[in-house]
């Protein structure tokens, strides 16, 4: 498939385009968003003072907290009448009841959609393909863009979304789906279901599997490729911006091509905020370049990656990021649902003051978080609030499920049975090979 | 073809342009639109070498041109059609055209004249008429033809529709399109945003010395902020409908 002209720009043309768009983003952020204006006024900065890549480093970072603090419309750069779509990024209980709300103008909707179209095209998906999009649309609102981009490409969408793996596989065979887009966790679940049903991958018509928005570990990729018998590719999106499509793999599988004409990436040392040397690992910081409704300047994603500008054999000149292997914060992912240990701890202690300590046990399978287990210790002498132990645990489970959108196993244990915490606060990972076999 | 990076211009202590960055690629028609006083003419005067920037860089065909003389810049192929035509009213159409190609010598003029009359038949019939007696539209055509006498690679038009009747404006824009089809790259500077956006491929919106919007011309035409750039901000609160 011939490359889109934007994908063949020279490095110099890309830099020029980024500079031009950085200038409009800063001007619009300064004049239309009080948050950015106040920040810049405090530092006695005008948009033109930070208009080169080097000077931009003087601009303060924007954090997840900043986004939550300006709920709902505080960071919008246009009046609501220019907004055509609102998206809420996370379950309502996150960030103490304040979710992050992003707004898209008609331009923004088109921009995100065109990025997703490009990611499909990059992998050779055409109007002849039958695309099966299997996400939980309530938990990942960006999933709709997979559908819209598929339609815009002229591909056929197989009816799908939140149905069981068995039904998904049935549809996949009957409709002759050629592309499956889903989360790594659900893809693994489907692979497991195939094994149980003794369904041979040769009976499917798949050409490729596209996995997101969580990173795709190599271990997971290898397992899925063996199970489905087709290439499996990853993409990247920032969960706070909802949409997928900021970066995605090409068939070379040597990094994710970054949409450089729409987003300016920086890699910084997470501890100092200083730029990381070229080719070195660091935290990814993003500035939107054409977003109108919700411009973001220097957003700290918390994702650790490497940015490479070296040419890719596929001919695309856009720089590539390596798959995100770590985060700078404690964010975990279970079945594609993001959660923070601090948040789970607060959630539980707000329910019961007598919880003394806890551990989160993340059961992983082929590198992907599959199930959350919580081990609790509780003051011995305190009575359970309502009823007995089992009622208490049941109430706690439903409390967690409501807040996180995720079921968890919860157990009360003796203090000395709590495992030692690992690198991430109060969390341990347990590789399990038997999760589905128990079902 | 033309690349402007971080250009700032001051009149005394008054800063008129604030780190303006934009480019025009070969074969494009790029519109630069903005209200009165946005800094459009200052920007053009600086690109043409009439004014000196206080910071920034201007590259034309990969050469740094700020600081070069106007003549040198014209010789490189960057030619401006000034606002309000600025013809020599007491000279004939032919004389005006000859002056346009003056720096290239007689042979060049002799070769180019027939092309101009072919491109602008209306001028062919008025070769010996004094430029000052032409209608506004004809004067604009003459002004463009005079600039074309130098075979520019980049033609910059400053408010070509100013003071002309709508039908004549359409004709001017058609001329601009046909010039573009013949391979001339064009930077069109206009207050008449809708007209300019209709012929341009891409556009930039200049507001009080800063570029606040850029993008595909068709897309900008529908943009709420383009309207606001002319009519002023029309809302107090984000949630107003």
XYZ file of C-alpha atoms in Angstrom, chain A residues 39 77 83 112 121 192 243 253 366 371 391 416:
12
model
C 0.646 29.600 34.778
C -10.092 26.071 24.698
C -17.536 20.861 20.965
C -8.396 11.106 15.890
C -3.644 1.216 6.715
C -7.746 -20.034 25.902
C -8.383 7.908 22.136
C 7.392 -4.596 14.575
C 1.554 -14.376 29.573
C -7.198 -10.946 38.071
C -21.327 -10.798 54.633
C 2.106 -12.642 59.246
